[in-house]
mmCIF file with all atom_site columns, C-alpha atoms in Angstrom:
data_model
loop_
_atom_site.group_PDB
_atom_site.id
_atom_site.type_symbol
_atom_site.label_atom_id
_atom_site.label_alt_id
_atom_site.label_comp_id
_atom_site.label_asym_id
_atom_site.label_entity_id
_atom_site.label_seq_id
_atom_site.pdbx_PDB_ins_code
_atom_site.Cartn_x
_atom_site.Cartn_y
_atom_site.Cartn_z
_atom_site.occupancy
_atom_site.B_iso_or_equiv
_atom_site.pdbx_formal_charge
_atom_site.auth_seq_id
_atom_site.auth_comp_id
_atom_site.auth_asym_id
_atom_site.auth_atom_id
_atom_site.pdbx_PDB_model_num
ATOM 1   C CA . THR A 1 1   ? 0.000  0.000   0.000  1.00 38.00 ? 16  THR A CA 1
ATOM 2   C CA . HIS A 1 2   ? 2.990  2.312   0.170  1.00 47.00 ? 17  HIS A CA 1
ATOM 3   C CA . HIS A 1 3   ? 6.641  2.528   -0.857 1.00 62.00 ? 18  HIS A CA 1
ATOM 4   C CA . GLY A 1 4   ? 8.585  1.048   2.066  1.00 83.00 ? 19  GLY A CA 1
ATOM 5   C CA . LEU A 1 5   ? 11.152 3.837   2.152  1.00 92.00 ? 20  LEU A CA 1
ATOM 6   C CA . PHE A 1 6   ? 8.580  6.455   3.123  1.00 93.00 ? 21  PHE A CA 1
ATOM 7   C CA . ASP A 1 7   ? 6.732  4.870   6.048  1.00 93.00 ? 22  ASP A CA 1
ATOM 8   C CA . ILE A 1 8   ? 8.647  6.472   8.932  1.00 96.00 ? 23  ILE A CA 1
ATOM 9   C CA . ALA A 1 9   ? 7.718  9.919   7.628  1.00 95.00 ? 24  ALA A CA 1
ATOM 10  C CA . MET A 1 10  ? 4.060  8.890   7.425  1.00 93.00 ? 25  MET A CA 1
ATOM 11  C CA . ILE A 1 11  ? 3.756  7.086   10.759 1.00 95.00 ? 26  ILE A CA 1
ATOM 12  C CA . ARG A 1 12  ? 5.916  9.043   13.196 1.00 95.00 ? 27  ARG A CA 1
ATOM 13  C CA . SER A 1 13  ? 3.637  12.077  12.965 1.00 94.00 ? 28  SER A CA 1
ATOM 14  C CA . ILE A 1 14  ? 0.766  10.145  14.618 1.00 96.00 ? 29  ILE A CA 1
ATOM 15  C CA . PRO A 1 15  ? 0.336  11.322  18.239 1.00 96.00 ? 30  PRO A CA 1
ATOM 16  C CA . ASN A 1 16  ? 0.960  8.838   21.081 1.00 95.00 ? 31  ASN A CA 1
ATOM 17  C CA . ILE A 1 17  ? 2.131  6.054   18.782 1.00 97.00 ? 32  ILE A CA 1
ATOM 18  C CA . VAL A 1 18  ? 4.896  3.639   19.774 1.00 98.00 ? 33  VAL A CA 1
ATOM 19  C CA . PHE A 1 19  ? 6.995  2.996   16.676 1.00 98.00 ? 34  PHE A CA 1
ATOM 20  C CA . MET A 1 20  ? 9.774  0.391   16.839 1.00 98.00 ? 35  MET A CA 1
ATOM 21  C CA . GLN A 1 21  ? 12.321 -1.204  14.523 1.00 98.00 ? 36  GLN A CA 1
ATOM 22  C CA . PRO A 1 22  ? 14.454 -4.203  15.597 1.00 97.00 ? 37  PRO A CA 1
ATOM 23  C CA . LYS A 1 23  ? 18.096 -4.735  14.708 1.00 96.00 ? 38  LYS A CA 1
ATOM 24  C CA . ASP A 1 24  ? 17.662 -8.532  14.396 1.00 95.00 ? 39  ASP A CA 1
ATOM 25  C CA . GLU A 1 25  ? 15.303 -11.484 14.893 1.00 95.00 ? 40  GLU A CA 1
ATOM 26  C CA . ALA A 1 26  ? 15.861 -11.658 18.662 1.00 96.00 ? 41  ALA A CA 1
ATOM 27  C CA . GLU A 1 27  ? 14.938 -8.026  19.164 1.00 97.00 ? 42  GLU A CA 1
ATOM 28  C CA . PHE A 1 28  ? 11.929 -8.499  16.883 1.00 96.00 ? 43  PHE A CA 1
ATOM 29  C CA . VAL A 1 29  ? 10.630 -11.171 19.270 1.00 96.00 ? 44  VAL A CA 1
ATOM 30  C CA . HIS A 1 30  ? 11.094 -8.799  22.223 1.00 97.00 ? 45  HIS A CA 1
ATOM 31  C CA . MET A 1 31  ? 9.228  -6.072  20.344 1.00 98.00 ? 46  MET A CA 1
ATOM 32  C CA . LEU A 1 32  ? 6.332  -8.409  19.596 1.00 97.00 ? 47  LEU A CA 1
ATOM 33  C CA . ARG A 1 33  ? 5.975  -9.136  23.322 1.00 97.00 ? 48  ARG A CA 1
ATOM 34  C CA . THR A 1 34  ? 6.317  -5.434  24.125 1.00 98.00 ? 49  THR A CA 1
ATOM 35  C CA . MET A 1 35  ? 3.581  -4.644  21.596 1.00 97.00 ? 50  MET A CA 1
ATOM 36  C CA . ASN A 1 36  ? 1.326  -7.357  23.013 1.00 96.00 ? 51  ASN A CA 1
ATOM 37  C CA . HIS A 1 37  ? 1.582  -5.935  26.550 1.00 96.00 ? 52  HIS A CA 1
ATOM 38  C CA . TYR A 1 38  ? 1.323  -2.241  25.681 1.00 97.00 ? 53  TYR A CA 1
ATOM 39  C CA . GLN A 1 39  ? -2.133 -0.866  26.486 1.00 95.00 ? 54  GLN A CA 1
ATOM 40  C CA . ASN A 1 40  ? -1.710 2.920   26.189 1.00 95.00 ? 55  ASN A CA 1
ATOM 41  C CA . GLY A 1 41  ? -2.095 3.445   22.456 1.00 94.00 ? 56  GLY A CA 1
ATOM 42  C CA . PRO A 1 42  ? -1.241 2.103   19.005 1.00 96.00 ? 57  PRO A CA 1
ATOM 43  C CA . THR A 1 43  ? 2.057  0.304   18.326 1.00 97.00 ? 58  THR A CA 1
ATOM 44  C CA . VAL A 1 44  ? 3.890  -0.381  15.074 1.00 97.00 ? 59  VAL A CA 1
ATOM 45  C CA . ILE A 1 45  ? 6.926  -2.552  14.315 1.00 97.00 ? 60  ILE A CA 1
ATOM 46  C CA . ARG A 1 46  ? 8.854  -1.737  11.161 1.00 95.00 ? 61  ARG A CA 1
ATOM 47  C CA . TYR A 1 47  ? 10.681 -4.699  9.625  1.00 85.00 ? 62  TYR A CA 1
ATOM 48  C CA . PRO A 1 48  ? 12.935 -4.928  6.554  1.00 77.00 ? 63  PRO A CA 1
ATOM 49  C CA . ARG A 1 49  ? 12.744 -6.441  3.122  1.00 72.00 ? 64  ARG A CA 1
ATOM 50  C CA . GLY A 1 50  ? 14.519 -9.795  2.893  1.00 72.00 ? 65  GLY A CA 1
ATOM 51  C CA . CYS A 1 51  ? 16.012 -12.020 5.571  1.00 74.00 ? 66  CYS A CA 1
ATOM 52  C CA . GLY A 1 52  ? 17.266 -11.115 9.022  1.00 78.00 ? 67  GLY A CA 1
ATOM 53  C CA . ALA A 1 53  ? 20.812 -11.414 10.314 1.00 81.00 ? 68  ALA A CA 1
ATOM 54  C CA . GLY A 1 54  ? 20.317 -15.016 11.460 1.00 85.00 ? 69  GLY A CA 1
ATOM 55  C CA . THR A 1 55  ? 20.314 -14.169 15.169 1.00 90.00 ? 70  THR A CA 1
ATOM 56  C CA . PRO A 1 56  ? 18.921 -17.035 17.305 1.00 90.00 ? 71  PRO A CA 1
ATOM 57  C CA . VAL A 1 57  ? 15.439 -16.418 18.670 1.00 91.00 ? 72  VAL A CA 1
ATOM 58  C CA . PRO A 1 58  ? 15.448 -16.219 22.483 1.00 91.00 ? 73  PRO A CA 1
ATOM 59  C CA . ALA A 1 59  ? 13.577 -18.861 24.474 1.00 91.00 ? 74  ALA A CA 1
ATOM 60  C CA . LYS A 1 60  ? 11.878 -16.131 26.508 1.00 94.00 ? 75  LYS A CA 1
ATOM 61  C CA . ALA A 1 61  ? 10.798 -12.787 25.086 1.00 96.00 ? 76  ALA A CA 1
ATOM 62  C CA . GLU A 1 62  ? 11.319 -9.665  27.180 1.00 96.00 ? 77  GLU A CA 1
ATOM 63  C CA . ILE A 1 63  ? 9.225  -6.514  27.502 1.00 98.00 ? 78  ILE A CA 1
ATOM 64  C CA . LEU A 1 64  ? 11.374 -3.598  26.379 1.00 98.00 ? 79  LEU A CA 1
ATOM 65  C CA . PRO A 1 65  ? 11.241 -0.260  28.220 1.00 98.00 ? 80  PRO A CA 1
ATOM 66  C CA . ILE A 1 66  ? 9.267  2.069   25.962 1.00 98.00 ? 81  ILE A CA 1
ATOM 67  C CA . GLY A 1 67  ? 11.384 4.688   24.239 1.00 98.00 ? 82  GLY A CA 1
ATOM 68  C CA . LYS A 1 68  ? 14.763 3.431   25.479 1.00 98.00 ? 83  LYS A CA 1
ATOM 69  C CA . ALA A 1 69  ? 17.671 2.977   23.110 1.00 98.00 ? 84  ALA A CA 1
ATOM 70  C CA . GLU A 1 70  ? 20.450 0.427   23.559 1.00 98.00 ? 85  GLU A CA 1
ATOM 71  C CA . VAL A 1 71  ? 24.033 1.726   23.843 1.00 98.00 ? 86  VAL A CA 1
ATOM 72  C CA . LEU A 1 72  ? 26.206 -1.014  22.363 1.00 98.00 ? 87  LEU A CA 1
ATOM 73  C CA . GLN A 1 73  ? 29.508 0.755   23.012 1.00 98.00 ? 88  GLN A CA 1
ATOM 74  C CA . ALA A 1 74  ? 30.611 4.172   24.236 1.00 98.00 ? 89  ALA A CA 1
ATOM 75  C CA . GLY A 1 75  ? 33.327 6.501   22.937 1.00 98.00 ? 90  GLY A CA 1
ATOM 76  C CA . GLN A 1 76  ? 34.134 10.200  22.684 1.00 96.00 ? 91  GLN A CA 1
ATOM 77  C CA . ASP A 1 77  ? 34.840 11.190  19.077 1.00 98.00 ? 92  ASP A CA 1
ATOM 78  C CA . VAL A 1 78  ? 31.864 9.982   17.041 1.00 98.00 ? 93  VAL A CA 1
ATOM 79  C CA . THR A 1 79  ? 28.295 8.948   17.853 1.00 98.00 ? 94  THR A CA 1
ATOM 80  C CA . LEU A 1 80  ? 26.627 6.519   15.440 1.00 99.00 ? 95  LEU A CA 1
ATOM 81  C CA . VAL A 1 81  ? 22.854 6.151   15.865 1.00 99.00 ? 96  VAL A CA 1
ATOM 82  C CA . SER A 1 82  ? 21.508 3.158   13.961 1.00 98.00 ? 97  SER A CA 1
ATOM 83  C CA . LEU A 1 83  ? 17.929 2.118   13.299 1.00 98.00 ? 98  LEU A CA 1
ATOM 84  C CA . GLY A 1 84  ? 16.995 -1.488  12.624 1.00 96.00 ? 99  GLY A CA 1
ATOM 85  C CA . THR A 1 85  ? 19.103 -3.701  10.395 1.00 94.00 ? 100 THR A CA 1
ATOM 86  C CA . MET A 1 86  ? 21.343 -0.779  9.449  1.00 96.00 ? 101 MET A CA 1
ATOM 87  C CA . ILE A 1 87  ? 23.253 -1.815  12.577 1.00 97.00 ? 102 ILE A CA 1
ATOM 88  C CA . GLY A 1 88  ? 25.510 -3.935  10.348 1.00 96.00 ? 103 GLY A CA 1
ATOM 89  C CA . ILE A 1 89  ? 26.662 -0.918  8.327  1.00 98.00 ? 104 ILE A CA 1
ATOM 90  C CA . ALA A 1 90  ? 26.977 1.134   11.537 1.00 98.00 ? 105 ALA A CA 1
ATOM 91  C CA . ARG A 1 91  ? 29.202 -1.554  13.087 1.00 98.00 ? 106 ARG A CA 1
ATOM 92  C CA . GLU A 1 92  ? 31.388 -1.602  9.967  1.00 98.00 ? 107 GLU A CA 1
ATOM 93  C CA . THR A 1 93  ? 31.657 2.188   10.144 1.00 98.00 ? 108 THR A CA 1
ATOM 94  C CA . ALA A 1 94  ? 32.677 1.992   13.807 1.00 98.00 ? 109 ALA A CA 1
ATOM 95  C CA . SER A 1 95  ? 35.410 -0.505  12.927 1.00 98.00 ? 110 SER A CA 1
ATOM 96  C CA . LEU A 1 96  ? 36.746 1.734   10.143 1.00 98.00 ? 111 LEU A CA 1
ATOM 97  C CA . LEU A 1 97  ? 36.853 4.708   12.510 1.00 98.00 ? 112 LEU A CA 1
ATOM 98  C CA . GLU A 1 98  ? 38.499 2.731   15.303 1.00 98.00 ? 113 GLU A CA 1
ATOM 99  C CA . ALA A 1 99  ? 41.176 1.533   12.890 1.00 98.00 ? 114 ALA A CA 1
ATOM 100 C CA . ARG A 1 100 ? 42.029 5.226   12.426 1.00 97.00 ? 115 ARG A CA 1
ATOM 101 C CA . GLY A 1 101 ? 42.294 5.800   16.165 1.00 98.00 ? 116 GLY A CA 1
ATOM 102 C CA . TYR A 1 102 ? 38.889 7.331   16.896 1.00 98.00 ? 117 TYR A CA 1
ATOM 103 C CA . THR A 1 103 ? 36.597 6.222   19.719 1.00 98.00 ? 118 THR A CA 1
ATOM 104 C CA . VAL A 1 104 ? 32.978 5.572   18.820 1.00 98.00 ? 119 VAL A CA 1
ATOM 105 C CA . THR A 1 105 ? 29.617 5.461   20.566 1.00 98.00 ? 120 THR A CA 1
ATOM 106 C CA . LEU A 1 106 ? 27.254 3.020   18.844 1.00 98.00 ? 121 LEU A CA 1
ATOM 107 C CA . ILE A 1 107 ? 23.551 3.318   19.661 1.00 98.00 ? 122 ILE A CA 1
ATOM 108 C CA . ASN A 1 108 ? 20.813 0.923   18.567 1.00 98.00 ? 123 ASN A CA 1
ATOM 109 C CA . ALA A 1 109 ? 17.871 3.348   18.613 1.00 98.00 ? 124 ALA A CA 1
ATOM 110 C CA . ARG A 1 110 ? 15.137 0.664   18.690 1.00 98.00 ? 125 ARG A CA 1
ATOM 111 C CA . PHE A 1 111 ? 12.405 3.306   19.039 1.00 98.00 ? 126 PHE A CA 1
ATOM 112 C CA . ILE A 1 112 ? 11.575 5.842   16.344 1.00 98.00 ? 127 ILE A CA 1
ATOM 113 C CA . LYS A 1 113 ? 8.829  7.200   18.589 1.00 98.00 ? 128 LYS A CA 1
ATOM 114 C CA . PRO A 1 114 ? 9.135  7.935   21.398 1.00 98.00 ? 129 PRO A CA 1
ATOM 115 C CA . LEU A 1 115 ? 12.760 8.687   20.614 1.00 98.00 ? 130 LEU A CA 1
ATOM 116 C CA . ASP A 1 116 ? 15.296 8.300   23.419 1.00 98.00 ? 131 ASP A CA 1
ATOM 117 C CA . ASP A 1 117 ? 16.072 12.014  23.501 1.00 98.00 ? 132 ASP A CA 1
ATOM 118 C CA . GLU A 1 118 ? 18.129 11.866  26.687 1.00 98.00 ? 133 GLU A CA 1
ATOM 119 C CA . CYS A 1 119 ? 20.459 9.145   25.437 1.00 98.00 ? 134 CYS A CA 1
ATOM 120 C CA . ILE A 1 120 ? 20.995 10.596  21.979 1.00 98.00 ? 135 ILE A CA 1
ATOM 121 C CA . ARG A 1 121 ? 21.491 14.164  23.206 1.00 98.00 ? 136 ARG A CA 1
ATOM 122 C CA . ARG A 1 122 ? 23.923 13.117  25.946 1.00 98.00 ? 137 ARG A CA 1
ATOM 123 C CA . HIS A 1 123 ? 26.196 11.180  23.606 1.00 98.00 ? 138 HIS A CA 1
ATOM 124 C CA . ALA A 1 124 ? 25.877 13.685  20.766 1.00 98.00 ? 139 ALA A CA 1
ATOM 125 C CA . ALA A 1 125 ? 26.843 16.604  23.024 1.00 98.00 ? 140 ALA A CA 1
ATOM 126 C CA . ARG A 1 126 ? 30.207 15.060  23.872 1.00 97.00 ? 141 ARG A CA 1
ATOM 127 C CA . SER A 1 127 ? 31.012 13.928  20.312 1.00 98.00 ? 142 SER A CA 1
ATOM 128 C CA . ARG A 1 128 ? 32.589 15.798  17.418 1.00 98.00 ? 143 ARG A CA 1
ATOM 129 C CA . VAL A 1 129 ? 30.052 14.452  14.914 1.00 98.00 ? 144 VAL A CA 1
ATOM 130 C CA . VAL A 1 130 ? 26.887 12.321  14.851 1.00 98.00 ? 145 VAL A CA 1
ATOM 131 C CA . CYS A 1 131 ? 25.887 9.996   12.005 1.00 99.00 ? 146 CYS A CA 1
ATOM 132 C CA . THR A 1 132 ? 22.466 8.360   11.704 1.00 99.00 ? 147 THR A CA 1
ATOM 133 C CA . PHE A 1 133 ? 21.757 5.156   9.758  1.00 98.00 ? 148 PHE A CA 1
ATOM 134 C CA . GLU A 1 134 ? 18.309 4.258   8.425  1.00 97.00 ? 149 GLU A CA 1
ATOM 135 C CA . ASP A 1 135 ? 16.699 2.202   5.674  1.00 95.00 ? 150 ASP A CA 1
ATOM 136 C CA . HIS A 1 136 ? 14.361 5.060   4.710  1.00 96.00 ? 151 HIS A CA 1
ATOM 137 C CA . SER A 1 137 ? 14.221 8.206   2.615  1.00 96.00 ? 152 SER A CA 1
ATOM 138 C CA . ILE A 1 138 ? 16.250 11.123  3.985  1.00 97.00 ? 153 ILE A CA 1
ATOM 139 C CA . SER A 1 139 ? 13.088 13.229  3.896  1.00 96.00 ? 154 SER A CA 1
ATOM 140 C CA . GLY A 1 140 ? 11.083 13.153  7.118  1.00 96.00 ? 155 GLY A CA 1
ATOM 141 C CA . GLY A 1 141 ? 12.574 9.941   8.455  1.00 97.00 ? 156 GLY A CA 1
ATOM 142 C CA . PHE A 1 142 ? 14.695 8.895   11.423 1.00 98.00 ? 157 PHE A CA 1
ATOM 143 C CA . ASN A 1 143 ? 17.434 11.457  10.758 1.00 98.00 ? 158 ASN A CA 1
ATOM 144 C CA . SER A 1 144 ? 14.780 14.173  10.807 1.00 98.00 ? 159 SER A CA 1
ATOM 145 C CA . ALA A 1 145 ? 13.595 12.943  14.219 1.00 98.00 ? 160 ALA A CA 1
ATOM 146 C CA . VAL A 1 146 ? 17.166 13.022  15.564 1.00 98.00 ? 161 VAL A CA 1
ATOM 147 C CA . LEU A 1 147 ? 17.759 16.522  14.181 1.00 98.00 ? 162 LEU A CA 1
ATOM 148 C CA . GLU A 1 148 ? 14.529 17.736  15.788 1.00 98.00 ? 163 GLU A CA 1
ATOM 149 C CA . SER A 1 149 ? 15.596 16.235  19.113 1.00 98.00 ? 164 SER A CA 1
ATOM 150 C CA . LEU A 1 150 ? 19.069 17.783  19.034 1.00 98.00 ? 165 LEU A CA 1
ATOM 151 C CA . GLU A 1 151 ? 17.675 21.171  18.046 1.00 98.00 ? 166 GLU A CA 1
ATOM 152 C CA . THR A 1 152 ? 15.134 21.079  20.890 1.00 98.00 ? 167 THR A CA 1
ATOM 153 C CA . GLY A 1 153 ? 17.892 20.031  23.297 1.00 98.00 ? 168 GLY A CA 1
ATOM 154 C CA . ASP A 1 154 ? 20.205 22.805  22.032 1.00 98.00 ? 169 ASP A CA 1
ATOM 155 C CA . VAL A 1 155 ? 22.896 20.294  20.981 1.00 98.00 ? 170 VAL A CA 1
ATOM 156 C CA . LYS A 1 156 ? 25.060 21.851  18.252 1.00 98.00 ? 171 LYS A CA 1
ATOM 157 C CA . THR A 1 157 ? 27.078 18.796  17.165 1.00 98.00 ? 172 THR A CA 1
ATOM 158 C CA . PRO A 1 158 ? 27.048 18.392  13.346 1.00 98.00 ? 173 PRO A CA 1
ATOM 159 C CA . VAL A 1 159 ? 24.955 15.520  12.008 1.00 98.00 ? 174 VAL A CA 1
ATOM 160 C CA . GLU A 1 160 ? 25.454 13.379  8.899  1.00 98.00 ? 175 GLU A CA 1
ATOM 161 C CA . ALA A 1 161 ? 22.986 10.815  7.559  1.00 98.00 ? 176 ALA A CA 1
ATOM 162 C CA . ILE A 1 162 ? 23.156 7.494   5.769  1.00 98.00 ? 177 ILE A CA 1
ATOM 163 C CA . ALA A 1 163 ? 19.731 7.156   4.151  1.00 98.00 ? 178 ALA A CA 1
ATOM 164 C CA . TRP A 1 164 ? 18.071 6.793   0.774  1.00 97.00 ? 179 TRP A CA 1
ATOM 165 C CA . PRO A 1 165 ? 17.706 9.920   -1.378 1.00 96.00 ? 180 PRO A CA 1
ATOM 166 C CA . ASP A 1 166 ? 14.403 11.782  -1.640 1.00 95.00 ? 181 ASP A CA 1
ATOM 167 C CA . GLN A 1 167 ? 13.197 9.940   -4.730 1.00 93.00 ? 182 GLN A CA 1
ATOM 168 C CA . PHE A 1 168 ? 11.588 6.711   -5.872 1.00 92.00 ? 183 PHE A CA 1
ATOM 169 C CA . ILE A 1 169 ? 14.240 3.970   -5.959 1.00 91.00 ? 184 ILE A CA 1
ATOM 170 C CA . GLU A 1 170 ? 14.267 1.471   -8.802 1.00 90.00 ? 185 GLU A CA 1
ATOM 171 C CA . HIS A 1 171 ? 13.986 -2.281  -8.213 1.00 87.00 ? 186 HIS A CA 1
ATOM 172 C CA . GLY A 1 172 ? 17.229 -4.194  -7.941 1.00 86.00 ? 187 GLY A CA 1
ATOM 173 C CA . SER A 1 173 ? 19.523 -6.169  -5.704 1.00 88.00 ? 188 SER A CA 1
ATOM 174 C CA . GLU A 1 174 ? 19.831 -4.602  -2.265 1.00 87.00 ? 189 GLU A CA 1
ATOM 175 C CA . SER A 1 175 ? 23.634 -4.687  -2.293 1.00 90.00 ? 190 SER A CA 1
ATOM 176 C CA . ILE A 1 176 ? 23.854 -2.963  -5.688 1.00 94.00 ? 191 ILE A CA 1
ATOM 177 C CA . LEU A 1 177 ? 21.333 -0.283  -4.732 1.00 93.00 ? 192 LEU A CA 1
ATOM 178 C CA . ARG A 1 178 ? 23.019 0.410   -1.389 1.00 94.00 ? 193 ARG A CA 1
ATOM 179 C CA . LYS A 1 179 ? 26.350 0.910   -3.124 1.00 96.00 ? 194 LYS A CA 1
ATOM 180 C CA . LYS A 1 180 ? 24.822 3.092   -5.843 1.00 97.00 ? 195 LYS A CA 1
ATOM 181 C CA . TYR A 1 181 ? 23.081 5.388   -3.343 1.00 97.00 ? 196 TYR A CA 1
ATOM 182 C CA . GLY A 1 182 ? 25.777 5.513   -0.675 1.00 97.00 ? 197 GLY A CA 1
ATOM 183 C CA . LEU A 1 183 ? 24.306 3.328   2.062  1.00 97.00 ? 198 LEU A CA 1
ATOM 184 C CA . THR A 1 184 ? 27.683 1.811   2.918  1.00 98.00 ? 199 THR A CA 1
ATOM 185 C CA . ALA A 1 185 ? 30.235 2.035   5.709  1.00 98.00 ? 200 ALA A CA 1
ATOM 186 C CA . GLU A 1 186 ? 32.736 3.570   3.303  1.00 98.00 ? 201 GLU A CA 1
ATOM 187 C CA . ALA A 1 187 ? 30.298 6.353   2.384  1.00 98.00 ? 202 ALA A CA 1
ATOM 188 C CA . ALA A 1 188 ? 29.577 6.971   6.066  1.00 98.00 ? 203 ALA A CA 1
ATOM 189 C CA . LEU A 1 189 ? 33.292 7.136   6.826  1.00 98.00 ? 204 LEU A CA 1
ATOM 190 C CA . GLN A 1 190 ? 33.869 9.792   4.176  1.00 98.00 ? 205 GLN A CA 1
ATOM 191 C CA . LYS A 1 191 ? 31.047 11.951  5.522  1.00 98.00 ? 206 LYS A CA 1
ATOM 192 C CA . ILE A 1 192 ? 32.252 11.624  9.111  1.00 98.00 ? 207 ILE A CA 1
ATOM 193 C CA . ILE A 1 193 ? 35.960 12.170  8.396  1.00 98.00 ? 208 ILE A CA 1
ATOM 194 C CA . THR A 1 194 ? 35.286 15.639  6.923  1.00 96.00 ? 209 THR A CA 1
ATOM 195 C CA . HIS A 1 195 ? 34.259 16.775  10.434 1.00 97.00 ? 210 HIS A CA 1
ATOM 196 C CA . LEU A 1 196 ? 37.102 15.008  12.227 1.00 97.00 ? 211 LEU A CA 1
ATOM 197 C CA . ASN A 1 197 ? 39.719 16.516  9.917  1.00 90.00 ? 212 ASN A CA 1
ATOM 198 C CA . SER A 1 198 ? 38.440 20.087  10.217 1.00 74.00 ? 213 SER A CA 1
#
């Protein structure tokens, strides 16, 4: 019913909605349980085209705290905020930066709405640059939510984005399209390095 790269922009504007996206199959199971137990409004789980990462499904699903991101590692130079399965590209980017001597914070956002403003602002404020990763159009998506949060919190750290361009994307292999449109760790590194070298 809609082009999958535009749904964050459509859904996140709905008041009181809980909007989630898992990084892998295990987190998807936790989000399903969270959704099943949430009674205060509508909930949505965004999931990707294709297969998951192959993460084993946990024997017992947990209820996630609403609106809380997961900090996978903490550093000082760069903050990477990843949504959903873009965590793979974010991890690769972190490795490329660490190989150059930079320390990296890696955040698995988990929630598009409510966004974990406190977590993202705190790490962004002490970093030299922030980069967001999303499988969505750059227009009105997750990066827009992060920018709104940082602006409201008066955090002035520059922000780069790895996202699809504001256009309809042709059909094709995911790997070819990601490379063509710059959704790669190498593309993220080039955007980030311009701030670290200045």
